[in-house]
Amino acid sequence: MIPRRILGFHSGALGDVILLAHLLGRLRRMIDGPAAVTLAAGGEKARLLEALGVVDAAVAVESLPLETLFSEAPAALLSQRLGRHDWLVSCFAPADPAVRRRLAEACGAARADFLPVRPPAGSSKHLLDAWSGALGLDGPCVAAPWSVPRTLREAGAACLRRGGTDPSRPCAVLHPGSGSAGKCWPLERFMALAGRLEAPAVFAVGPVERERWGEAVLARLAAVAAVVEPTLAELAGLLAAARVFVGNDSGPAHLAAALGTPTVALFGPTDPRHFAPPAARAQTVTVLRAPAWDSLTVDAAAAAVRAIP
């Protein structure tokens, strides 16, 4: 039987979910004829990918009674919320094989593949390619660019206007944050870079950065231009219209690259061989690697932006 109903499952961060979405896109393109792809992920992330048309339906992981997987009690409510599918591709991979079996049974999947969230030790493969190999697929996983509907573009433009930026002029979006402080290029260098770019710079700041830096730092960023805590829909619209994106190893970098926006991704302690955003269009992703952040200069970042076609 050809699997035509695929359920992807990832409870992780935005960048991780986007990588799984690229894999799901590859699976969909392999199917000759109609196919339906559902994504179970954090609610806002899943809804964004549905709005982008990357998946056909979204399920909020936080709405699922996953505790039923860890007992022999009937999982009727979980089955109802997941729906019925032919193939489960899950990065939610409990070690207990009985729990995996119950998840596959809950969604009716005849085939279930449980994928690691990190490449195997000693591997030099990108995580996407490691996943493809685990599914028996040949060759690298090539990302296809995602289209942004007008509603999301309008949301991004409105977000810019609220921050005092004219959306009619393409800007350079700088994202100086990340879920881990150790993955962040020094903020002072981002601010210096903002003054070196031809396009007007706009800082995108999420809730993690707001809590980490406080209002005094946000005021300094706003003095340049900033959008603070945009929704993912607003962020997608903002990134789709940007001249360039510069940011750390983070979800927004993966989103920018997936939308085909020229992206300069800054990697410190994490290995871009495993986690770099895949380029949805040729020559749109530049990776700068500096295991010691002191060695990545503003000059190098500015040169990478200037080199973008």
PDB file of C-alpha atoms in Angstrom:
ATOM      1  CA  MET A   1       0.000   0.000   0.000  1.00  0.00           C
ATOM      2  CA  ILE A   2       1.283   3.472  -0.901  1.00  0.00           C
ATOM      3  CA  PRO A   3       1.180   5.680   2.213  1.00  0.00           C
ATOM      4  CA  ARG A   4      -0.888   8.733   1.341  1.00  0.00           C
ATOM      5  CA  ARG A   5      -1.641  10.031   4.835  1.00  0.00           C
ATOM      6  CA  ILE A   6       1.527  11.006   6.690  1.00  0.00           C
ATOM      7  CA  LEU A   7       1.746  12.232  10.274  1.00  0.00           C
ATOM      8  CA  GLY A   8       4.900  14.075  11.316  1.00  0.00           C
ATOM      9  CA  PHE A   9       5.457  14.487  15.060  1.00  0.00           C
ATOM     10  CA  HIS A  10       7.963  16.828  16.720  1.00  0.00           C
ATOM     11  CA  SER A  11       7.559  18.532  20.084  1.00  0.00           C
ATOM     12  CA  GLY A  12      10.802  20.525  19.780  1.00  0.00           C
ATOM     13  CA  ALA A  13      11.805  24.093  18.987  1.00  0.00           C
ATOM     14  CA  LEU A  14      11.016  26.004  15.793  1.00  0.00           C
ATOM     15  CA  GLY A  15      14.220  25.143  13.934  1.00  0.00           C
ATOM     16  CA  ASP A  16      13.840  21.444  14.724  1.00  0.00           C
ATOM     17  CA  VAL A  17      10.237  21.433  13.537  1.00  0.00           C
ATOM     18  CA  ILE A  18      11.208  23.213  10.311  1.00  0.00           C
ATOM     19  CA  LEU A  19      13.807  20.536   9.573  1.00  0.00           C
ATOM     20  CA  LEU A  20      11.153  17.847   9.995  1.00  0.00           C
ATOM     21  CA  ALA A  21       8.841  19.836   7.720  1.00  0.00           C
ATOM     22  CA  HIS A  22      11.508  19.750   4.985  1.00  0.00           C
ATOM     23  CA  LEU A  23      11.614  15.963   5.324  1.00  0.00           C
ATOM     24  CA  LEU A  24       7.820  15.741   5.171  1.00  0.00           C
ATOM     25  CA  GLY A  25       7.912  17.854   2.021  1.00  0.00           C
ATOM     26  CA  ARG A  26      10.308  15.379   0.455  1.00  0.00           C
ATOM     27  CA  LEU A  27       8.010  12.488   1.324  1.00  0.00           C
ATOM     28  CA  ARG A  28       5.008  14.271  -0.124  1.00  0.00           C
ATOM     29  CA  ARG A  29       6.834  15.002  -3.394  1.00  0.00           C
ATOM     30  CA  MET A  30       7.670  11.294  -3.709  1.00  0.00           C
ATOM     31  CA  ILE A  31       4.019  10.263  -3.698  1.00  0.00           C
ATOM     32  CA  ASP A  32       2.406  10.056  -7.112  1.00  0.00           C
ATOM     33  CA  GLY A  33      -1.127  11.268  -6.613  1.00  0.00           C
ATOM     34  CA  PRO A  34      -3.026  12.826  -3.715  1.00  0.00           C
ATOM     35  CA  ALA A  35      -1.382  12.913  -0.313  1.00  0.00           C
ATOM     36  CA  ALA A  36      -2.201  14.501   3.029  1.00  0.00           C
ATOM     37  CA  VAL A  37       0.472  15.556   5.507  1.00  0.00           C
ATOM     38  CA  THR A  38      -0.404  16.398   9.100  1.00  0.00           C
ATOM     39  CA  LEU A  39       2.057  17.914  11.565  1.00  0.00           C
ATOM     40  CA  ALA A  40       1.818  17.484  15.321  1.00  0.00           C
ATOM     41  CA  ALA A  41       4.005  20.134  16.944  1.00  0.00           C
ATOM     42  CA  GLY A  42       3.796  23.074  19.312  1.00  0.00           C
ATOM     43  CA  GLY A  43       0.547  24.838  18.455  1.00  0.00           C
ATOM     44  CA  GLU A  44       1.845  28.109  16.994  1.00  0.00           C
ATOM     45  CA  LYS A  45       4.579  26.322  15.055  1.00  0.00           C
ATOM     46  CA  ALA A  46       2.183  23.756  13.611  1.00  0.00           C
ATOM     47  CA  ARG A  47      -0.351  26.439  12.669  1.00  0.00           C
ATOM     48  CA  LEU A  48       2.345  28.502  10.928  1.00  0.00           C
ATOM     49  CA  LEU A  49       3.405  25.600   8.731  1.00  0.00           C
ATOM     50  CA  GLU A  50      -0.229  24.920   7.902  1.00  0.00           C
ATOM     51  CA  ALA A  51      -0.723  28.593   6.972  1.00  0.00           C
ATOM     52  CA  LEU A  52       2.360  28.402   4.743  1.00  0.00           C
ATOM     53  CA  GLY A  53       0.900  25.371   2.972  1.00  0.00           C
ATOM     54  CA  VAL A  54       3.835  23.206   4.022  1.00  0.00           C
ATOM     55  CA  VAL A  55       1.462  20.744   5.678  1.00  0.00           C
ATOM     56  CA  ASP A  56      -2.229  20.149   5.154  1.00  0.00           C
ATOM     57  CA  ALA A  57      -3.311  20.022   8.786  1.00  0.00           C
ATOM     58  CA  ALA A  58      -1.917  20.943  12.190  1.00  0.00           C
ATOM     59  CA  VAL A  59      -2.289  19.311  15.591  1.00  0.00           C
ATOM     60  CA  ALA A  60      -1.131  21.124  18.737  1.00  0.00           C
ATOM     61  CA  VAL A  61       1.049  18.751  20.752  1.00  0.00           C
ATOM     62  CA  GLU A  62       0.051  20.464  23.980  1.00  0.00           C
ATOM     63  CA  SER A  63      -3.572  19.430  23.339  1.00  0.00           C
ATOM     64  CA  LEU A  64      -2.703  15.728  23.175  1.00  0.00           C
ATOM     65  CA  PRO A  65      -3.151  13.436  26.198  1.00  0.00           C
ATOM     66  CA  LEU A  66       0.275  11.863  25.707  1.00  0.00           C
ATOM     67  CA  GLU A  67       0.245  10.456  29.226  1.00  0.00           C
ATOM     68  CA  THR A  68      -2.057   7.709  27.942  1.00  0.00           C
ATOM     69  CA  LEU A  69       0.868   6.326  25.939  1.00  0.00           C
ATOM     70  CA  PHE A  70       2.578   5.323  29.165  1.00  0.00           C
ATOM     71  CA  SER A  71      -0.188   3.024  30.382  1.00  0.00           C
ATOM     72  CA  GLU A  72      -2.295   0.240  28.957  1.00  0.00           C
ATOM     73  CA  ALA A  73      -5.430   2.369  29.275  1.00  0.00           C
ATOM     74  CA  PRO A  74      -7.369   2.935  26.038  1.00  0.00           C
ATOM     75  CA  ALA A  75      -6.097   5.932  24.050  1.00  0.00           C
ATOM     76  CA  ALA A  76      -9.395   6.841  22.398  1.00  0.00           C
ATOM     77  CA  LEU A  77      -9.044  10.597  22.954  1.00  0.00           C
ATOM     78  CA  LEU A  78      -5.476  10.596  21.630  1.00  0.00           C
ATOM     79  CA  SER A  79      -6.602   8.654  18.560  1.00  0.00           C
ATOM     80  CA  GLN A  80      -9.435  11.091  17.977  1.00  0.00           C
ATOM     81  CA  ARG A  81      -7.152  14.132  18.102  1.00  0.00           C
ATOM     82  CA  LEU A  82      -4.384  12.619  15.980  1.00  0.00           C
ATOM     83  CA  GLY A  83      -6.664  11.212  13.291  1.00  0.00           C
ATOM     84  CA  ARG A  84      -5.917   8.205  11.100  1.00  0.00           C
ATOM     85  CA  HIS A  85      -2.713   7.998   9.086  1.00  0.00           C
ATOM     86  CA  ASP A  86      -0.775   5.476   7.017  1.00  0.00           C
ATOM     87  CA  TRP A  87       2.742   6.536   8.024  1.00  0.00           C
ATOM     88  CA  LEU A  88       4.040   8.014  11.272  1.00  0.00           C
ATOM     89  CA  VAL A  89       7.358   9.897  11.110  1.00  0.00           C
ATOM     90  CA  SER A  90       8.141  10.919  14.659  1.00  0.00           C
ATOM     91  CA  CYS A  91      10.929  12.762  16.434  1.00  0.00           C
ATOM     92  CA  PHE A  92       9.044  12.092  19.634  1.00  0.00           C
ATOM     93  CA  ALA A  93      10.794   8.803  20.220  1.00  0.00           C
ATOM     94  CA  PRO A  94      10.472   7.374  23.737  1.00  0.00           C
ATOM     95  CA  ALA A  95      12.967   4.633  24.516  1.00  0.00           C
ATOM     96  CA  ASP A  96      10.241   2.181  25.534  1.00  0.00           C
ATOM     97  CA  PRO A  97       9.167   0.210  22.430  1.00  0.00           C
ATOM     98  CA  ALA A  98       5.730  -0.308  23.971  1.00  0.00           C
ATOM     99  CA  VAL A  99       5.172   3.465  24.050  1.00  0.00           C
ATOM    100  CA  ARG A 100       6.219   3.734  20.415  1.00  0.00           C
ATOM    101  CA  ARG A 101       3.842   0.933  19.515  1.00  0.00           C
ATOM    102  CA  ARG A 102       0.946   2.641  21.296  1.00  0.00           C
ATOM    103  CA  LEU A 103       1.612   5.917  19.449  1.00  0.00           C
ATOM    104  CA  ALA A 104       1.606   4.124  16.094  1.00  0.00           C
ATOM    105  CA  GLU A 105      -1.580   2.289  17.039  1.00  0.00           C
ATOM    106  CA  ALA A 106      -3.225   5.513  18.210  1.00  0.00           C
ATOM    107  CA  CYS A 107      -2.922   7.031  14.735  1.00  0.00           C
ATOM    108  CA  GLY A 108      -3.527   3.765  12.881  1.00  0.00           C
ATOM    109  CA  ALA A 109      -0.153   3.863  11.122  1.00  0.00           C
ATOM    110  CA  ALA A 110       0.906   0.717   9.289  1.00  0.00           C
ATOM    111  CA  ARG A 111       4.438   2.128   9.134  1.00  0.00           C
ATOM    112  CA  ALA A 112       6.107   4.042  11.958  1.00  0.00           C
ATOM    113  CA  ASP A 113       9.604   5.518  11.919  1.00  0.00           C
ATOM    114  CA  PHE A 114      11.120   7.092  15.016  1.00  0.00           C
ATOM    115  CA  LEU A 115      13.959   9.490  14.260  1.00  0.00           C
ATOM    116  CA  PRO A 116      16.713  10.839  16.527  1.00  0.00           C
ATOM    117  CA  VAL A 117      16.804  14.545  17.307  1.00  0.00           C
ATOM    118  CA  ARG A 118      20.598  14.546  16.911  1.00  0.00           C
ATOM    119  CA  PRO A 119      22.813  12.812  14.332  1.00  0.00           C
ATOM    120  CA  PRO A 120      24.554   9.615  15.467  1.00  0.00           C
ATOM    121  CA  ALA A 121      27.830  10.118  17.320  1.00  0.00           C
ATOM    122  CA  GLY A 122      30.717  10.535  14.910  1.00  0.00           C
ATOM    123  CA  SER A 123      28.476  11.300  11.944  1.00  0.00           C
ATOM    124  CA  SER A 124      29.345  14.153   9.594  1.00  0.00           C
ATOM    125  CA  LYS A 125      25.912  14.114   7.944  1.00  0.00           C
ATOM    126  CA  HIS A 126      23.357  16.864   8.176  1.00  0.00           C
ATOM    127  CA  LEU A 127      20.448  15.824  10.374  1.00  0.00           C
ATOM    128  CA  LEU A 128      18.092  15.956   7.376  1.00  0.00           C
ATOM    129  CA  ASP A 129      20.278  13.557   5.434  1.00  0.00           C
ATOM    130  CA  ALA A 130      20.617  11.261   8.446  1.00  0.00           C
ATOM    131  CA  TRP A 131      16.829  11.154   8.672  1.00  0.00           C
ATOM    132  CA  SER A 132      16.511  10.481   4.945  1.00  0.00           C
ATOM    133  CA  GLY A 133      18.936   7.581   5.251  1.00  0.00           C
ATOM    134  CA  ALA A 134      17.006   6.169   8.198  1.00  0.00           C
ATOM    135  CA  LEU A 135      13.885   6.145   6.012  1.00  0.00           C
ATOM    136  CA  GLY A 136      15.729   4.369   3.210  1.00  0.00           C
ATOM    137  CA  LEU A 137      15.821   7.399   0.901  1.00  0.00           C
ATOM    138  CA  ASP A 138      18.768   7.920  -1.426  1.00  0.00           C
ATOM    139  CA  GLY A 139      20.619  11.195  -1.848  1.00  0.00           C
ATOM    140  CA  PRO A 140      20.464  14.446   0.101  1.00  0.00           C
ATOM    141  CA  CYS A 141      17.211  16.041   1.180  1.00  0.00           C
ATOM    142  CA  VAL A 142      16.802  19.128  -1.008  1.00  0.00           C
ATOM    143  CA  ALA A 143      14.678  21.896   0.481  1.00  0.00           C
ATOM    144  CA  ALA A 144      11.984  23.455  -1.691  1.00  0.00           C
ATOM    145  CA  PRO A 145      11.179  27.145  -1.066  1.00  0.00           C
ATOM    146  CA  TRP A 146       8.017  27.912   0.857  1.00  0.00           C
ATOM    147  CA  SER A 147       5.547  30.516  -0.377  1.00  0.00           C
ATOM    148  CA  VAL A 148       4.171  33.120   2.005  1.00  0.00           C
ATOM    149  CA  PRO A 149       0.496  34.043   1.554  1.00  0.00           C
ATOM    150  CA  ARG A 150      -0.569  37.658   1.395  1.00  0.00           C
ATOM    151  CA  THR A 151      -2.180  37.540   4.835  1.00  0.00           C
ATOM    152  CA  LEU A 152       1.164  36.728   6.455  1.00  0.00           C
ATOM    153  CA  ARG A 153       3.003  39.342   4.383  1.00  0.00           C
ATOM    154  CA  GLU A 154       0.478  41.926   5.528  1.00  0.00           C
ATOM    155  CA  ALA A 155       0.978  40.819   9.134  1.00  0.00           C
ATOM    156  CA  GLY A 156       4.729  41.305   8.746  1.00  0.00           C
ATOM    157  CA  ALA A 157       4.259  44.758   7.232  1.00  0.00           C
ATOM    158  CA  ALA A 158       1.940  45.782  10.070  1.00  0.00           C
ATOM    159  CA  CYS A 159       4.524  44.558  12.567  1.00  0.00           C
ATOM    160  CA  LEU A 160       7.166  46.780  10.956  1.00  0.00           C
ATOM    161  CA  ARG A 161       4.873  49.803  11.011  1.00  0.00           C
ATOM    162  CA  ARG A 162       4.211  49.302  14.725  1.00  0.00           C
ATOM    163  CA  GLY A 163       7.956  49.423  15.258  1.00  0.00           C
ATOM    164  CA  GLY A 164       8.247  52.650  13.282  1.00  0.00           C
ATOM    165  CA  THR A 165       9.782  51.104  10.128  1.00  0.00           C
ATOM    166  CA  ASP A 166       8.548  51.741   6.594  1.00  0.00           C
ATOM    167  CA  PRO A 167       7.670  48.294   5.160  1.00  0.00           C
ATOM    168  CA  SER A 168       7.919  49.526   1.563  1.00  0.00           C
ATOM    169  CA  ARG A 169      11.722  49.455   1.752  1.00  0.00           C
ATOM    170  CA  PRO A 170      13.311  45.984   2.126  1.00  0.00           C
ATOM    171  CA  CYS A 171      15.207  45.770   5.390  1.00  0.00           C
ATOM    172  CA  ALA A 172      17.942  43.653   6.909  1.00  0.00           C
ATOM    173  CA  VAL A 173      16.483  41.594   9.747  1.00  0.00           C
ATOM    174  CA  LEU A 174      18.961  40.874  12.542  1.00  0.00           C
ATOM    175  CA  HIS A 175      18.095  38.225  15.119  1.00  0.00           C
ATOM    176  CA  PRO A 176      20.675  38.417  17.920  1.00  0.00           C
ATOM    177  CA  GLY A 177      19.060  35.804  20.139  1.00  0.00           C
ATOM    178  CA  SER A 178      18.745  32.056  20.515  1.00  0.00           C
ATOM    179  CA  GLY A 179      17.312  29.586  22.970  1.00  0.00           C
ATOM    180  CA  SER A 180      20.806  29.147  24.413  1.00  0.00           C
ATOM    181  CA  ALA A 181      22.947  32.137  25.388  1.00  0.00           C
ATOM    182  CA  GLY A 182      26.074  30.220  24.363  1.00  0.00           C
ATOM    183  CA  LYS A 183      24.840  30.122  20.756  1.00  0.00           C
ATOM    184  CA  CYS A 184      24.646  33.924  20.542  1.00  0.00           C
ATOM    185  CA  TRP A 185      27.204  36.114  18.777  1.00  0.00           C
ATOM    186  CA  PRO A 186      27.908  39.116  21.055  1.00  0.00           C
ATOM    187  CA  LEU A 187      25.093  41.652  20.975  1.00  0.00           C
ATOM    188  CA  GLU A 188      27.503  44.570  20.622  1.00  0.00           C
ATOM    189  CA  ARG A 189      28.705  43.087  17.340  1.00  0.00           C
ATOM    190  CA  PHE A 190      25.172  42.799  16.035  1.00  0.00           C
ATOM    191  CA  MET A 191      24.685  46.463  16.853  1.00  0.00           C
ATOM    192  CA  ALA A 192      27.917  47.389  15.098  1.00  0.00           C
ATOM    193  CA  LEU A 193      26.857  45.317  12.081  1.00  0.00           C
ATOM    194  CA  ALA A 194      23.555  47.195  11.901  1.00  0.00           C
ATOM    195  CA  GLY A 195      25.474  50.368  11.120  1.00  0.00           C
ATOM    196  CA  ARG A 196      27.461  48.706   8.344  1.00  0.00           C
ATOM    197  CA  LEU A 197      24.593  47.483   6.181  1.00  0.00           C
ATOM    198  CA  GLU A 198      23.140  49.188   3.128  1.00  0.00           C
ATOM    199  CA  ALA A 199      19.571  48.137   3.918  1.00  0.00           C
ATOM    200  CA  PRO A 200      17.969  49.585   7.053  1.00  0.00           C
ATOM    201  CA  ALA A 201      18.464  47.209   9.973  1.00  0.00           C
ATOM    202  CA  VAL A 202      15.594  45.888  12.075  1.00  0.00           C
ATOM    203  CA  PHE A 203      16.197  43.763  15.168  1.00  0.00           C
ATOM    204  CA  ALA A 204      13.785  40.883  15.784  1.00  0.00           C
ATOM    205  CA  VAL A 205      13.564  40.097  19.491  1.00  0.00           C
ATOM    206  CA  GLY A 206      11.680  37.187  21.018  1.00  0.00           C
ATOM    207  CA  PRO A 207      10.497  36.521  24.577  1.00  0.00           C
ATOM    208  CA  VAL A 208      13.711  34.695  25.521  1.00  0.00           C
ATOM    209  CA  GLU A 209      15.836  37.711  24.596  1.00  0.00           C
ATOM    210  CA  ARG A 210      13.474  40.113  26.312  1.00  0.00           C
ATOM    211  CA  GLU A 211      13.788  38.197  29.565  1.00  0.00           C
ATOM    212  CA  ARG A 212      17.544  37.704  29.174  1.00  0.00           C
ATOM    213  CA  TRP A 213      18.469  41.307  28.346  1.00  0.00           C
ATOM    214  CA  GLY A 214      15.805  43.436  29.997  1.00  0.00           C
ATOM    215  CA  GLU A 215      14.151  46.660  28.925  1.00  0.00           C
ATOM    216  CA  ALA A 216      17.301  48.806  28.904  1.00  0.00           C
ATOM    217  CA  VAL A 217      18.886  46.692  26.171  1.00  0.00           C
ATOM    218  CA  LEU A 218      15.621  46.563  24.231  1.00  0.00           C
ATOM    219  CA  ALA A 219      15.531  50.354  24.283  1.00  0.00           C
ATOM    220  CA  ARG A 220      18.976  50.434  22.660  1.00  0.00           C
ATOM    221  CA  LEU A 221      17.803  48.063  19.934  1.00  0.00           C
ATOM    222  CA  ALA A 222      14.619  50.062  19.430  1.00  0.00           C
ATOM    223  CA  ALA A 223      16.734  53.178  18.907  1.00  0.00           C
ATOM    224  CA  VAL A 224      17.906  51.463  15.703  1.00  0.00           C
ATOM    225  CA  ALA A 225      14.607  49.699  14.907  1.00  0.00           C
ATOM    226  CA  ALA A 226      13.086  46.643  16.518  1.00  0.00           C
ATOM    227  CA  VAL A 227      10.097  44.348  16.464  1.00  0.00           C
ATOM    228  CA  VAL A 228       9.572  42.784  19.863  1.00  0.00           C
ATOM    229  CA  GLU A 229       7.910  39.407  20.356  1.00  0.00           C
ATOM    230  CA  PRO A 230       6.311  39.098  16.925  1.00  0.00           C
ATOM    231  CA  THR A 231       4.010  36.157  16.408  1.00  0.00           C
ATOM    232  CA  LEU A 232       5.381  33.450  14.130  1.00  0.00           C
ATOM    233  CA  ALA A 233       2.928  34.569  11.437  1.00  0.00           C
ATOM    234  CA  GLU A 234       4.264  38.135  11.701  1.00  0.00           C
ATOM    235  CA  LEU A 235       7.836  36.870  11.709  1.00  0.00           C
ATOM    236  CA  ALA A 236       7.254  34.854   8.540  1.00  0.00           C
ATOM    237  CA  GLY A 237       5.824  37.890   6.767  1.00  0.00           C
ATOM    238  CA  LEU A 238       8.689  40.045   7.987  1.00  0.00           C
ATOM    239  CA  LEU A 239      11.345  37.570   6.852  1.00  0.00           C
ATOM    240  CA  ALA A 240       9.719  36.962   3.475  1.00  0.00           C
ATOM    241  CA  ALA A 241      10.033  40.659   2.625  1.00  0.00           C
ATOM    242  CA  ALA A 242      13.546  41.127   4.031  1.00  0.00           C
ATOM    243  CA  ARG A 243      16.553  41.948   1.887  1.00  0.00           C
ATOM    244  CA  VAL A 244      18.709  39.727   4.099  1.00  0.00           C
ATOM    245  CA  PHE A 245      18.568  37.916   7.434  1.00  0.00           C
ATOM    246  CA  VAL A 246      21.519  37.660   9.824  1.00  0.00           C
ATOM    247  CA  GLY A 247      21.163  35.566  12.939  1.00  0.00           C
ATOM    248  CA  ASN A 248      22.452  32.856  15.211  1.00  0.00           C
ATOM    249  CA  ASP A 249      21.734  29.133  15.013  1.00  0.00           C
ATOM    250  CA  SER A 250      18.043  29.457  15.821  1.00  0.00           C
ATOM    251  CA  GLY A 251      14.519  28.934  14.565  1.00  0.00           C
ATOM    252  CA  PRO A 252      14.272  32.295  12.763  1.00  0.00           C
ATOM    253  CA  ALA A 253      17.403  31.443  10.736  1.00  0.00           C
ATOM    254  CA  HIS A 254      15.773  28.200   9.605  1.00  0.00           C
ATOM    255  CA  LEU A 255      12.537  30.019   8.794  1.00  0.00           C
ATOM    256  CA  ALA A 256      14.301  32.725   6.771  1.00  0.00           C
ATOM    257  CA  ALA A 257      16.207  30.137   4.748  1.00  0.00           C
ATOM    258  CA  ALA A 258      13.066  28.069   4.148  1.00  0.00           C
ATOM    259  CA  LEU A 259      11.318  31.147   2.752  1.00  0.00           C
ATOM    260  CA  GLY A 260      14.177  31.752   0.323  1.00  0.00           C
ATOM    261  CA  THR A 261      15.409  34.909   2.057  1.00  0.00           C
ATOM    262  CA  PRO A 262      19.189  35.409   1.760  1.00  0.00           C
ATOM    263  CA  THR A 263      20.472  34.198   5.116  1.00  0.00           C
ATOM    264  CA  VAL A 264      23.753  34.592   6.980  1.00  0.00           C
ATOM    265  CA  ALA A 265      23.723  32.028   9.797  1.00  0.00           C
ATOM    266  CA  LEU A 266      26.247  32.423  12.608  1.00  0.00           C
ATOM    267  CA  PHE A 267      27.363  29.212  14.296  1.00  0.00           C
ATOM    268  CA  GLY A 268      29.422  28.982  17.460  1.00  0.00           C
ATOM    269  CA  PRO A 269      29.333  25.819  19.606  1.00  0.00           C
ATOM    270  CA  THR A 270      26.903  23.898  17.378  1.00  0.00           C
ATOM    271  CA  ASP A 271      28.093  22.171  14.214  1.00  0.00           C
ATOM    272  CA  PRO A 272      26.635  23.542  10.966  1.00  0.00           C
ATOM    273  CA  ARG A 273      27.414  20.240   9.257  1.00  0.00           C
ATOM    274  CA  HIS A 274      24.543  18.833  11.305  1.00  0.00           C
ATOM    275  CA  PHE A 275      22.189  21.757  11.842  1.00  0.00           C
ATOM    276  CA  ALA A 276      22.728  24.484   9.223  1.00  0.00           C
ATOM    277  CA  PRO A 277      19.547  25.776   7.583  1.00  0.00           C
ATOM    278  CA  PRO A 278      19.218  24.090   4.178  1.00  0.00           C
ATOM    279  CA  ALA A 279      19.089  26.537   1.274  1.00  0.00           C
ATOM    280  CA  ALA A 280      15.674  26.621  -0.364  1.00  0.00           C
ATOM    281  CA  ARG A 281      17.162  28.563  -3.278  1.00  0.00           C
ATOM    282  CA  ALA A 282      20.686  28.463  -4.695  1.00  0.00           C
ATOM    283  CA  GLN A 283      23.261  30.639  -2.942  1.00  0.00           C
ATOM    284  CA  THR A 284      20.867  31.947  -0.313  1.00  0.00           C
ATOM    285  CA  VAL A 285      22.495  30.557   2.841  1.00  0.00           C
ATOM    286  CA  THR A 286      25.946  31.580   4.049  1.00  0.00           C
ATOM    287  CA  VAL A 287      27.271  29.926   7.197  1.00  0.00           C
ATOM    288  CA  LEU A 288      29.965  31.568   9.311  1.00  0.00           C
ATOM    289  CA  ARG A 289      31.488  29.255  11.923  1.00  0.00           C
ATOM    290  CA  ALA A 290      33.455  30.388  14.952  1.00  0.00           C
ATOM    291  CA  PRO A 291      33.708  27.904  17.848  1.00  0.00           C
ATOM    292  CA  ALA A 292      35.216  30.838  19.787  1.00  0.00           C
ATOM    293  CA  TRP A 293      32.968  33.857  19.211  1.00  0.00           C
ATOM    294  CA  ASP A 294      35.873  36.296  19.547  1.00  0.00           C
ATOM    295  CA  SER A 295      37.187  35.111  16.193  1.00  0.00           C
ATOM    296  CA  LEU A 296      34.026  36.059  14.271  1.00  0.00           C
ATOM    297  CA  THR A 297      34.393  39.737  13.481  1.00  0.00           C
ATOM    298  CA  VAL A 298      31.918  42.366  12.374  1.00  0.00           C
ATOM    299  CA  ASP A 299      34.023  42.749   9.227  1.00  0.00           C
ATOM    300  CA  ALA A 300      33.481  39.077   8.362  1.00  0.00           C
ATOM    301  CA  ALA A 301      29.721  39.290   8.875  1.00  0.00           C
ATOM    302  CA  ALA A 302      29.461  42.511   6.864  1.00  0.00           C
ATOM    303  CA  ALA A 303      31.502  40.966   4.042  1.00  0.00           C
ATOM    304  CA  ALA A 304      29.182  37.940   3.977  1.00  0.00           C
ATOM    305  CA  VAL A 305      26.175  40.224   3.589  1.00  0.00           C
ATOM    306  CA  ARG A 306      27.849  42.234   0.816  1.00  0.00           C
ATOM    307  CA  ALA A 307      28.689  39.021  -1.062  1.00  0.00           C
ATOM    308  CA  ILE A 308      25.037  38.025  -1.378  1.00  0.00           C
ATOM    309  CA  PRO A 309      24.018  38.264  -5.063  1.00  0.00           C
TER     310      PRO A 309
END
